[in-house]
Structures are given as structure tokens and as C-alpha cells.
Amino acid sequence: MKSIMLVTTNQGKVREVKKFFEDYNIITMADAKIDYNIEETGTTFEENAVIKVESIISYMEKKDTNQYLFMADDSGLEIDFLNKEPGVYSSRYLGEDTPYEEKNKIILERMEGVLWSNRTARFVCVIAIIAPNQKPIVTKGTIEGYIGFEAKGSNGFGYDPIFYINEETSLAELSAEEKNKISHRGKALSAMKLKIESEI
């Protein structure tokens, strides 16, 4: 079985993928000593995920890429009250270098006074995987929820502390195992695992 290279520098994503693909040889760009910044120019999650895997294959065209499958995801938070912001710009929202703790605080301030029923939101994850000289395979997962009234929990990463699966529990309060069963990324990874085993 080929190794899977994760086209990401996000250590939170790396941890989740490795947990899910425990039977696979997962390596990161850092493991392969690849320092390459991919510009996300797509307007949808799918476009950005595909851009990432196609860009890394193009970047590595002079190297031996046949030993790898390349996997990337593009994911984000859509808040209905904020016209589905931050959406595909989730990682760059309010400034690429702004800590998520600060981003979450600002979002909660913007949502101040909004009723629970109007705080609907969802996480979206699109995963693309590609083998050299093949077309990308894409899967998608979503989880519906709400923006809470406060940030809670120390598990997870990013916007997890303000995303609630019910009125009491944020995504950041779940264990990795619990989160993988219901999360947007867990659903997309589960679908991708089936595709890898049946199509690649």
C-alpha cells in the first residue's frame, strides 16, 4: 500500500487524520521536508481541496511521487446569521495570523443578542485525494450545529470551542473518538477511506 502524504501544515488536522487512518502509513509535508505554500484561490471547498493536491504533485514533478497518494482537505465554518461567513475563508478570517481564541471571541461579540434558534451553523469538510497521473477523488462531510454563547472545551482546535452540537456541548468538549464519529472531517474521512479501499 502506498503512503499517504497529507498536504497540510495544520497539526490539528494531522492528528485527526492519523487517528482515523491508523492502519495506513501517513506522512506530512514536514516529514518529507517540503516547505511549500499553496495559494488557495478557489471559491468553494472542493476547488481549494483539489488545488492543494494538484499543486503539490506539480511542485514535486521532478521527484518520485509514485510512492504516494496525496490527500488534502479544505474545511470551514458557515454561520447563517453572518451570511455563511467565514466559509471558505475560515483559516484567513479576521487575519491569517489572528489566533483562533481571538477569532472566536470576535464572532461571539458579533452574535451577541442573537437568539439560539438563529445561531445555526455548520462545519463543512471536503477531502481530495490523488495518485500521480490520475484524477482527484473527492468526498464531503458536514455537521449541523449552533454557535454557542461562550467558548467551551479544550479538545479540538480552531472554531471547535464555539460550535455546539446541542445547547450544552461544544465540539471541543468531545474526545477525539467521539468527535470523529460525528464531525464533518470524520464523515469525509470515512467516505474517503471506503473510496481508497475500493477505487485505488
PDB file of C-alpha atoms in Angstrom:
ATOM      1  CA  MET A   1       0.000   0.000   0.000  1.00  0.00           C
ATOM      2  CA  LYS A   2       1.263   3.464  -0.892  1.00  0.00           C
ATOM      3  CA  SER A   3       1.952   6.046   1.774  1.00  0.00           C
ATOM      4  CA  ILE A   4      -0.490   8.932   2.121  1.00  0.00           C
ATOM      5  CA  MET A   5       1.048  12.382   2.224  1.00  0.00           C
ATOM      6  CA  LEU A   6      -1.099  14.979   3.963  1.00  0.00           C
ATOM      7  CA  VAL A   7      -0.957  18.305   2.181  1.00  0.00           C
ATOM      8  CA  THR A   8      -1.332  20.461   5.275  1.00  0.00           C
ATOM      9  CA  THR A   9       0.690  22.146   7.992  1.00  0.00           C
ATOM     10  CA  ASN A  10      -2.272  22.183  10.390  1.00  0.00           C
ATOM     11  CA  GLN A  11      -1.278  19.864  13.222  1.00  0.00           C
ATOM     12  CA  GLY A  12      -4.868  19.565  14.429  1.00  0.00           C
ATOM     13  CA  LYS A  13      -5.885  18.120  11.062  1.00  0.00           C
ATOM     14  CA  VAL A  14      -2.834  15.839  11.057  1.00  0.00           C
ATOM     15  CA  ARG A  15      -3.801  14.387  14.438  1.00  0.00           C
ATOM     16  CA  GLU A  16      -7.365  13.707  13.334  1.00  0.00           C
ATOM     17  CA  VAL A  17      -6.346  12.031  10.072  1.00  0.00           C
ATOM     18  CA  LYS A  18      -3.704   9.860  11.751  1.00  0.00           C
ATOM     19  CA  LYS A  19      -6.237   8.767  14.349  1.00  0.00           C
ATOM     20  CA  PHE A  20      -8.673   7.816  11.625  1.00  0.00           C
ATOM     21  CA  PHE A  21      -6.153   6.101   9.316  1.00  0.00           C
ATOM     22  CA  GLU A  22      -4.220   4.171  11.951  1.00  0.00           C
ATOM     23  CA  ASP A  23      -3.615   1.254   9.566  1.00  0.00           C
ATOM     24  CA  TYR A  24      -2.038   3.491   6.922  1.00  0.00           C
ATOM     25  CA  ASN A  25       1.426   4.993   6.624  1.00  0.00           C
ATOM     26  CA  ILE A  26       0.673   8.699   6.994  1.00  0.00           C
ATOM     27  CA  ILE A  27       3.384  11.273   6.395  1.00  0.00           C
ATOM     28  CA  THR A  28       3.239  15.043   6.410  1.00  0.00           C
ATOM     29  CA  MET A  29       4.869  17.692   4.279  1.00  0.00           C
ATOM     30  CA  ALA A  30       7.163  18.374   7.229  1.00  0.00           C
ATOM     31  CA  ASP A  31       8.156  14.693   7.360  1.00  0.00           C
ATOM     32  CA  ALA A  32       9.117  14.913   3.679  1.00  0.00           C
ATOM     33  CA  LYS A  33      10.899  18.232   4.300  1.00  0.00           C
ATOM     34  CA  ILE A  34       8.595  20.064   1.910  1.00  0.00           C
ATOM     35  CA  ASP A  35       8.282  23.781   2.561  1.00  0.00           C
ATOM     36  CA  TYR A  36       5.754  24.927   0.003  1.00  0.00           C
ATOM     37  CA  ASN A  37       2.970  27.445   0.465  1.00  0.00           C
ATOM     38  CA  ILE A  38      -0.102  26.676  -1.635  1.00  0.00           C
ATOM     39  CA  GLU A  39      -2.300  29.614  -2.568  1.00  0.00           C
ATOM     40  CA  GLU A  40      -5.969  28.794  -2.062  1.00  0.00           C
ATOM     41  CA  THR A  41      -7.637  30.606  -4.945  1.00  0.00           C
ATOM     42  CA  GLY A  42     -10.834  28.564  -5.150  1.00  0.00           C
ATOM     43  CA  THR A  43     -14.272  29.888  -4.276  1.00  0.00           C
ATOM     44  CA  THR A  44     -15.576  26.558  -2.960  1.00  0.00           C
ATOM     45  CA  PHE A  45     -14.234  23.999  -0.503  1.00  0.00           C
ATOM     46  CA  GLU A  46     -13.955  21.421  -3.298  1.00  0.00           C
ATOM     47  CA  GLU A  47     -11.965  23.743  -5.558  1.00  0.00           C
ATOM     48  CA  ASN A  48      -9.474  24.500  -2.792  1.00  0.00           C
ATOM     49  CA  ALA A  49      -9.031  20.848  -1.792  1.00  0.00           C
ATOM     50  CA  VAL A  50      -8.308  19.881  -5.404  1.00  0.00           C
ATOM     51  CA  ILE A  51      -5.976  22.859  -5.873  1.00  0.00           C
ATOM     52  CA  LYS A  52      -3.901  21.648  -2.928  1.00  0.00           C
ATOM     53  CA  VAL A  53      -3.354  18.090  -4.167  1.00  0.00           C
ATOM     54  CA  GLU A  54      -2.774  19.120  -7.776  1.00  0.00           C
ATOM     55  CA  SER A  55      -0.355  21.863  -6.715  1.00  0.00           C
ATOM     56  CA  ILE A  56       1.793  19.552  -4.612  1.00  0.00           C
ATOM     57  CA  ILE A  57       2.049  16.998  -7.428  1.00  0.00           C
ATOM     58  CA  SER A  58       3.073  19.772  -9.816  1.00  0.00           C
ATOM     59  CA  TYR A  59       5.614  21.055  -7.291  1.00  0.00           C
ATOM     60  CA  MET A  60       7.099  17.579  -6.874  1.00  0.00           C
ATOM     61  CA  GLU A  61       7.068  16.656 -10.574  1.00  0.00           C
ATOM     62  CA  LYS A  62      10.841  16.150 -10.661  1.00  0.00           C
ATOM     63  CA  LYS A  63      10.749  13.889  -7.620  1.00  0.00           C
ATOM     64  CA  ASP A  64       9.457  10.353  -7.238  1.00  0.00           C
ATOM     65  CA  THR A  65       5.782  10.822  -6.464  1.00  0.00           C
ATOM     66  CA  ASN A  66       4.655   7.307  -7.375  1.00  0.00           C
ATOM     67  CA  GLN A  67       5.150   6.125  -3.811  1.00  0.00           C
ATOM     68  CA  TYR A  68       2.468   8.488  -2.509  1.00  0.00           C
ATOM     69  CA  LEU A  69      -1.195   9.218  -2.529  1.00  0.00           C
ATOM     70  CA  PHE A  70      -1.681  12.920  -1.815  1.00  0.00           C
ATOM     71  CA  MET A  71      -4.531  13.959   0.462  1.00  0.00           C
ATOM     72  CA  ALA A  72      -5.758  17.453   1.276  1.00  0.00           C
ATOM     73  CA  ASP A  73      -8.849  18.917   2.793  1.00  0.00           C
ATOM     74  CA  ASP A  74     -10.498  22.273   2.743  1.00  0.00           C
ATOM     75  CA  SER A  75     -12.902  22.917   5.531  1.00  0.00           C
ATOM     76  CA  GLY A  76     -14.625  25.758   7.232  1.00  0.00           C
ATOM     77  CA  LEU A  77     -17.412  27.126   9.350  1.00  0.00           C
ATOM     78  CA  GLU A  78     -20.599  28.576   7.879  1.00  0.00           C
ATOM     79  CA  ILE A  79     -22.654  30.784  10.211  1.00  0.00           C
ATOM     80  CA  ASP A  80     -26.102  31.502   8.812  1.00  0.00           C
ATOM     81  CA  PHE A  81     -26.612  34.749  10.759  1.00  0.00           C
ATOM     82  CA  LEU A  82     -23.335  36.085   9.299  1.00  0.00           C
ATOM     83  CA  ASN A  83     -24.319  35.210   5.714  1.00  0.00           C
ATOM     84  CA  LYS A  84     -22.367  31.938   5.910  1.00  0.00           C
ATOM     85  CA  GLU A  85     -19.146  33.631   6.941  1.00  0.00           C
ATOM     86  CA  PRO A  86     -16.343  32.730   7.364  1.00  0.00           C
ATOM     87  CA  GLY A  87     -16.914  29.918   4.835  1.00  0.00           C
ATOM     88  CA  VAL A  88     -14.007  29.093   2.525  1.00  0.00           C
ATOM     89  CA  TYR A  89     -12.033  31.902   4.152  1.00  0.00           C
ATOM     90  CA  SER A  90     -12.229  30.323   7.626  1.00  0.00           C
ATOM     91  CA  SER A  91      -8.470  29.990   8.122  1.00  0.00           C
ATOM     92  CA  ARG A  92      -7.843  33.552   6.901  1.00  0.00           C
ATOM     93  CA  TYR A  93     -10.905  35.116   8.521  1.00  0.00           C
ATOM     94  CA  LEU A  94     -10.110  38.244  10.576  1.00  0.00           C
ATOM     95  CA  GLY A  95      -6.456  37.882   9.568  1.00  0.00           C
ATOM     96  CA  GLU A  96      -4.404  34.778   8.813  1.00  0.00           C
ATOM     97  CA  ASP A  97      -2.177  35.312  11.850  1.00  0.00           C
ATOM     98  CA  THR A  98      -5.012  36.096  14.257  1.00  0.00           C
ATOM     99  CA  PRO A  99      -5.195  33.408  16.988  1.00  0.00           C
ATOM    100  CA  TYR A 100      -8.393  31.348  16.936  1.00  0.00           C
ATOM    101  CA  GLU A 101      -9.085  32.333  20.517  1.00  0.00           C
ATOM    102  CA  GLU A 102      -9.356  35.932  19.303  1.00  0.00           C
ATOM    103  CA  LYS A 103     -11.381  34.964  16.214  1.00  0.00           C
ATOM    104  CA  ASN A 104     -13.838  33.051  18.376  1.00  0.00           C
ATOM    105  CA  LYS A 105     -14.156  35.992  20.744  1.00  0.00           C
ATOM    106  CA  ILE A 106     -14.932  38.390  17.895  1.00  0.00           C
ATOM    107  CA  ILE A 107     -17.520  36.028  16.390  1.00  0.00           C
ATOM    108  CA  LEU A 108     -19.258  35.708  19.764  1.00  0.00           C
ATOM    109  CA  GLU A 109     -19.309  39.506  20.054  1.00  0.00           C
ATOM    110  CA  ARG A 110     -20.885  39.786  16.597  1.00  0.00           C
ATOM    111  CA  MET A 111     -23.505  37.230  17.624  1.00  0.00           C
ATOM    112  CA  GLU A 112     -24.327  38.967  20.906  1.00  0.00           C
ATOM    113  CA  GLY A 113     -28.078  39.118  21.498  1.00  0.00           C
ATOM    114  CA  VAL A 114     -28.888  36.627  18.738  1.00  0.00           C
ATOM    115  CA  LEU A 115     -31.427  34.009  19.819  1.00  0.00           C
ATOM    116  CA  TRP A 116     -30.392  30.351  19.942  1.00  0.00           C
ATOM    117  CA  SER A 117     -32.756  29.483  17.088  1.00  0.00           C
ATOM    118  CA  ASN A 118     -30.954  31.995  14.861  1.00  0.00           C
ATOM    119  CA  ARG A 119     -27.442  30.805  15.730  1.00  0.00           C
ATOM    120  CA  THR A 120     -27.462  27.892  13.277  1.00  0.00           C
ATOM    121  CA  ALA A 121     -24.145  26.946  11.713  1.00  0.00           C
ATOM    122  CA  ARG A 122     -22.323  24.047  10.132  1.00  0.00           C
ATOM    123  CA  PHE A 123     -18.848  22.769   9.592  1.00  0.00           C
ATOM    124  CA  VAL A 124     -18.062  21.605   6.057  1.00  0.00           C
ATOM    125  CA  CYS A 125     -15.122  19.442   5.036  1.00  0.00           C
ATOM    126  CA  VAL A 126     -14.150  18.400   1.522  1.00  0.00           C
ATOM    127  CA  ILE A 127     -11.290  15.937   1.099  1.00  0.00           C
ATOM    128  CA  ALA A 128      -9.444  15.343  -2.151  1.00  0.00           C
ATOM    129  CA  ILE A 129      -7.004  12.519  -2.762  1.00  0.00           C
ATOM    130  CA  ILE A 130      -4.972  11.971  -5.890  1.00  0.00           C
ATOM    131  CA  ALA A 131      -2.479   9.445  -7.190  1.00  0.00           C
ATOM    132  CA  PRO A 132       0.059  10.527  -9.833  1.00  0.00           C
ATOM    133  CA  ASN A 133      -1.437  10.553 -13.346  1.00  0.00           C
ATOM    134  CA  GLN A 134      -4.957  10.099 -12.030  1.00  0.00           C
ATOM    135  CA  LYS A 135      -7.923  12.388 -11.453  1.00  0.00           C
ATOM    136  CA  PRO A 136      -8.729  13.553  -7.919  1.00  0.00           C
ATOM    137  CA  ILE A 137     -11.286  11.660  -5.848  1.00  0.00           C
ATOM    138  CA  VAL A 138     -13.416  13.921  -3.643  1.00  0.00           C
ATOM    139  CA  THR A 139     -15.604  13.319  -0.592  1.00  0.00           C
ATOM    140  CA  LYS A 140     -17.607  15.715   1.572  1.00  0.00           C
ATOM    141  CA  GLY A 141     -18.874  15.760   5.127  1.00  0.00           C
ATOM    142  CA  THR A 142     -20.934  18.242   7.143  1.00  0.00           C
ATOM    143  CA  ILE A 143     -22.133  18.620  10.704  1.00  0.00           C
ATOM    144  CA  GLU A 144     -25.013  20.900  11.647  1.00  0.00           C
ATOM    145  CA  GLY A 145     -24.988  22.792  14.921  1.00  0.00           C
ATOM    146  CA  TYR A 146     -25.084  26.199  16.573  1.00  0.00           C
ATOM    147  CA  ILE A 147     -22.772  28.985  17.641  1.00  0.00           C
ATOM    148  CA  GLY A 148     -22.798  28.903  21.420  1.00  0.00           C
ATOM    149  CA  PHE A 149     -22.969  31.860  23.777  1.00  0.00           C
ATOM    150  CA  GLU A 150     -19.463  31.162  25.071  1.00  0.00           C
ATOM    151  CA  ALA A 151     -16.338  29.257  24.084  1.00  0.00           C
ATOM    152  CA  LYS A 152     -16.047  25.930  25.916  1.00  0.00           C
ATOM    153  CA  GLY A 153     -13.706  22.970  25.860  1.00  0.00           C
ATOM    154  CA  SER A 154     -10.001  22.378  25.344  1.00  0.00           C
ATOM    155  CA  ASN A 155     -10.092  19.476  22.903  1.00  0.00           C
ATOM    156  CA  GLY A 156     -10.186  20.024  19.166  1.00  0.00           C
ATOM    157  CA  PHE A 157      -8.898  23.193  17.537  1.00  0.00           C
ATOM    158  CA  GLY A 158      -9.934  26.234  15.528  1.00  0.00           C
ATOM    159  CA  TYR A 159     -13.595  27.142  15.901  1.00  0.00           C
ATOM    160  CA  ASP A 160     -14.484  23.955  17.821  1.00  0.00           C
ATOM    161  CA  PRO A 161     -14.964  25.743  21.196  1.00  0.00           C
ATOM    162  CA  ILE A 162     -17.808  27.933  19.872  1.00  0.00           C
ATOM    163  CA  PHE A 163     -19.512  25.274  17.738  1.00  0.00           C
ATOM    164  CA  TYR A 164     -22.171  23.465  19.749  1.00  0.00           C
ATOM    165  CA  ILE A 165     -23.754  20.149  18.797  1.00  0.00           C
ATOM    166  CA  ASN A 166     -26.586  20.868  21.255  1.00  0.00           C
ATOM    167  CA  GLU A 167     -27.375  23.575  23.810  1.00  0.00           C
ATOM    168  CA  GLU A 168     -24.904  22.150  26.318  1.00  0.00           C
ATOM    169  CA  THR A 169     -21.937  20.676  24.463  1.00  0.00           C
ATOM    170  CA  SER A 170     -19.309  22.191  22.195  1.00  0.00           C
ATOM    171  CA  LEU A 171     -17.283  20.188  19.692  1.00  0.00           C
ATOM    172  CA  ALA A 172     -14.187  20.999  21.753  1.00  0.00           C
ATOM    173  CA  GLU A 173     -15.623  19.093  24.723  1.00  0.00           C
ATOM    174  CA  LEU A 174     -15.731  15.773  22.887  1.00  0.00           C
ATOM    175  CA  SER A 175     -12.977  13.176  22.921  1.00  0.00           C
ATOM    176  CA  ALA A 176     -11.187  12.507  19.633  1.00  0.00           C
ATOM    177  CA  GLU A 177     -13.137   9.263  19.248  1.00  0.00           C
ATOM    178  CA  GLU A 178     -16.491  10.964  19.875  1.00  0.00           C
ATOM    179  CA  LYS A 179     -15.664  13.808  17.512  1.00  0.00           C
ATOM    180  CA  ASN A 180     -14.544  11.539  14.669  1.00  0.00           C
ATOM    181  CA  LYS A 181     -17.886   9.715  14.757  1.00  0.00           C
ATOM    182  CA  ILE A 182     -19.959  12.829  14.093  1.00  0.00           C
ATOM    183  CA  SER A 183     -17.700  15.577  12.751  1.00  0.00           C
ATOM    184  CA  HIS A 184     -17.568  16.939   9.222  1.00  0.00           C
ATOM    185  CA  ARG A 185     -13.997  15.705   8.825  1.00  0.00           C
ATOM    186  CA  GLY A 186     -14.806  12.327  10.328  1.00  0.00           C
ATOM    187  CA  LYS A 187     -17.634  11.841   7.824  1.00  0.00           C
ATOM    188  CA  ALA A 188     -15.490  12.934   4.870  1.00  0.00           C
ATOM    189  CA  LEU A 189     -12.592  10.734   6.023  1.00  0.00           C
ATOM    190  CA  SER A 190     -14.878   7.740   6.471  1.00  0.00           C
ATOM    191  CA  ALA A 191     -16.196   8.142   2.934  1.00  0.00           C
ATOM    192  CA  MET A 192     -12.665   8.624   1.596  1.00  0.00           C
ATOM    193  CA  LYS A 193     -11.402   5.508   3.349  1.00  0.00           C
ATOM    194  CA  LEU A 194     -14.062   3.466   1.559  1.00  0.00           C
ATOM    195  CA  LYS A 195     -13.122   5.019  -1.779  1.00  0.00           C
ATOM    196  CA  ILE A 196      -9.413   4.323  -1.248  1.00  0.00           C
ATOM    197  CA  GLU A 197     -10.138   0.691  -0.471  1.00  0.00           C
ATOM    198  CA  SER A 198     -12.472   0.232  -3.448  1.00  0.00           C
ATOM    199  CA  GLU A 199     -11.112   2.523  -6.164  1.00  0.00           C
ATOM    200  CA  ILE A 200      -7.359   2.979  -5.675  1.00  0.00           C
TER     201      ILE A 200
END
